[in-house]
Each structure stands twice: as C-alpha cells, then as structure tokens.
Short mmCIF file of C-alpha atoms in Angstrom, two decimals:
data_model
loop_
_atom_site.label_atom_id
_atom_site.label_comp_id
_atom_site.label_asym_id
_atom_site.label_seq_id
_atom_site.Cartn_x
_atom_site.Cartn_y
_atom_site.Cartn_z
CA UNK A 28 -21.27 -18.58 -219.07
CA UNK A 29 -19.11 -20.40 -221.44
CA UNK A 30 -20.06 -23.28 -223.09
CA UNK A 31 -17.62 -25.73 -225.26
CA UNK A 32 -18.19 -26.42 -229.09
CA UNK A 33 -15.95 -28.91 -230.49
CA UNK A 34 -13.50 -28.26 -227.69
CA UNK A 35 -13.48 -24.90 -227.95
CA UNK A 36 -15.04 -22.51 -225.35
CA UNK A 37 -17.21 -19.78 -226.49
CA UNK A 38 -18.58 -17.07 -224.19
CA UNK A 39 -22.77 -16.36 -224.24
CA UNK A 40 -21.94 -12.87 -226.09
CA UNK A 41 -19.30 -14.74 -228.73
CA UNK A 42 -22.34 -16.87 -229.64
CA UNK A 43 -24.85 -14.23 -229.94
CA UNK A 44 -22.10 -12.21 -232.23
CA UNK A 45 -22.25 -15.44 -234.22
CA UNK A 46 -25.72 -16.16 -234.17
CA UNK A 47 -26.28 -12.25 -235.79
CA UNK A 48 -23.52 -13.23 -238.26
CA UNK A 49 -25.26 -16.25 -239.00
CA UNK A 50 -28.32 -14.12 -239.45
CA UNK A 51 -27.05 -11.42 -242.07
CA UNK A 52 -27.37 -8.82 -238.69
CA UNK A 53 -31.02 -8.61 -239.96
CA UNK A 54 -33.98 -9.42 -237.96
CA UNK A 55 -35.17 -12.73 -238.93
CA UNK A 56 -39.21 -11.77 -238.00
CA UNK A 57 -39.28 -8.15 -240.23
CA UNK A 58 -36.12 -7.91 -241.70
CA UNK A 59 -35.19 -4.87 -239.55
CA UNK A 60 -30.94 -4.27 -239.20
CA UNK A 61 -31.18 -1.90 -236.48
CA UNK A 62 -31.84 -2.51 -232.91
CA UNK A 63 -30.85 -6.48 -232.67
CA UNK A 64 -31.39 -8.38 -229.74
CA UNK A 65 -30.49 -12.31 -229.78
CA UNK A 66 -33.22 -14.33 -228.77
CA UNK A 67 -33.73 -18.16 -227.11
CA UNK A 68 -36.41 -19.93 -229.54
CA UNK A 69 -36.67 -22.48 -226.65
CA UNK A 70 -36.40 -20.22 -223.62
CA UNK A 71 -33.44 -20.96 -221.08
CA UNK A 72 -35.93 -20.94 -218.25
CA UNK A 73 -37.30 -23.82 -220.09
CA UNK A 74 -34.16 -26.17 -220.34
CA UNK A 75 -33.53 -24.99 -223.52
CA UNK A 76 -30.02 -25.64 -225.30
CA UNK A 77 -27.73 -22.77 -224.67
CA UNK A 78 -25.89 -23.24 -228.45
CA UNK A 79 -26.32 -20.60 -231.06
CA UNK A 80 -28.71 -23.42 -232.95
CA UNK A 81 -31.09 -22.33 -230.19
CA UNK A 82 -30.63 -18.78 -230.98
CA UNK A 83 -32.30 -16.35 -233.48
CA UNK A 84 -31.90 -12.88 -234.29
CA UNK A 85 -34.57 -10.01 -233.43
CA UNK A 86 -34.76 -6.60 -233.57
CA UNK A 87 -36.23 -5.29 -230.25
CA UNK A 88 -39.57 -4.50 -231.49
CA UNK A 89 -40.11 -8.19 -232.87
CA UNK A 90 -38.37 -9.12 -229.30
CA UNK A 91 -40.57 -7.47 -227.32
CA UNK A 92 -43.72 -8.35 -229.09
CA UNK A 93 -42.69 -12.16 -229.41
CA UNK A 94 -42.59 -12.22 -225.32
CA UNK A 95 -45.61 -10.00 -224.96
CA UNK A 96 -47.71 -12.42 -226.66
CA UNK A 97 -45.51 -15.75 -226.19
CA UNK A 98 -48.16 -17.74 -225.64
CA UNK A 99 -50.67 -17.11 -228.77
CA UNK A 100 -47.27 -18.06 -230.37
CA UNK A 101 -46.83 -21.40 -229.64
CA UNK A 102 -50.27 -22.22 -230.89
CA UNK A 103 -48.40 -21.32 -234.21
CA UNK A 104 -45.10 -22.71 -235.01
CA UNK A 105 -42.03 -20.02 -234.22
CA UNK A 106 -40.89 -21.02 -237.78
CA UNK A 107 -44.59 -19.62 -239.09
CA UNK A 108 -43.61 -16.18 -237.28
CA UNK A 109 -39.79 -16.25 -237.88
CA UNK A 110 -39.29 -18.22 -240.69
CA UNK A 111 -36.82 -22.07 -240.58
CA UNK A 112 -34.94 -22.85 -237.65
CA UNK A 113 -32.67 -25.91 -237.19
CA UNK A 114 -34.30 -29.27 -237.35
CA UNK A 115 -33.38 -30.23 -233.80
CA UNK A 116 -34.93 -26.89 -232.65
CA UNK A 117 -37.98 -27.37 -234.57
CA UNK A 118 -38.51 -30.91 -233.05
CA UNK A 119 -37.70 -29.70 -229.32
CA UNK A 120 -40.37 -26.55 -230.56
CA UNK A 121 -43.04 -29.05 -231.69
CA UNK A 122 -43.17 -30.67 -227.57
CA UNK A 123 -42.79 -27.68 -226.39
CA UNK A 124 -45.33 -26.28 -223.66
#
C-alpha cells in the first residue's frame, strides 16, 4: 500500500524502516534491539491512520504480549506501557474502544 507524505509516496515497509529509525531500532516497551516488529498503536482494523505517527517499534516478545492481552491495555494508557507517542495519537488513543 503506498500512502503519500508531502507528495511523496512511501511504501508500508519504507515507513516501518522509518518508524525503527525513528525509534533508535530499539524496542520502545523493554528496550530490546533484536527481533523488531513495527506495530499499529491504533490498530488498522480499527480505522487507524496508516502514517508512521501511528506506528511504534516492538520487539516480538513485547508484540506478542501487547495483542495477547490488548484489552487489559487499554484500561491503561499505551503511553503507560510504551512510553510518549505523538499527541494526535494519544488523543485518537484516549476515545479509543
């Protein structure tokens, strides 16, 4: 899927390489640099925003257990768990579910 950003188009996988840029290619949950996964803070499924604003780096574990227990989440912020994510995020975050 390719999206534009400020006229230019950028491919899903050019925007999670940028998004783990972004990110210091650490896992933003545990800190972890090896076995990163890109994640969708608001989940697609959800009509969330397909720019790397709405992405955040994970290593799988931290992945894996964010979906596994996705909904005890959201009954804390996903900036309690992962630490800040963009304000526009955040506000979506805050109505979401």
């Amino acid at each position: 899927m390719l999206t534009s950003l400020g006229g230019e188009k950028m491919s899903e996988k050019e925007r999670k390489r940028r998004a783990r840029k972004r990110d210091g290619r650490r896992c933003r949950a545990c800190g972890s640099e090896e076995n990163l996964t890109v994640h969708h803070i608001l989940p697609r499924a959800q009509s969330g925003p397909t720019g790397s604003r709405n992405l955040i780096t994970l290593c799988l574990h931290c992945h894996q257990y964010w979906h596994r227990t996705e909904r005890q989440h959201y009954a804390i912020s996903f900036e309690e768990w992962s630490g800040p994510v963009p304000a526009d995020i955040s506000y979506e975050l805050s109505h979401f579910g």
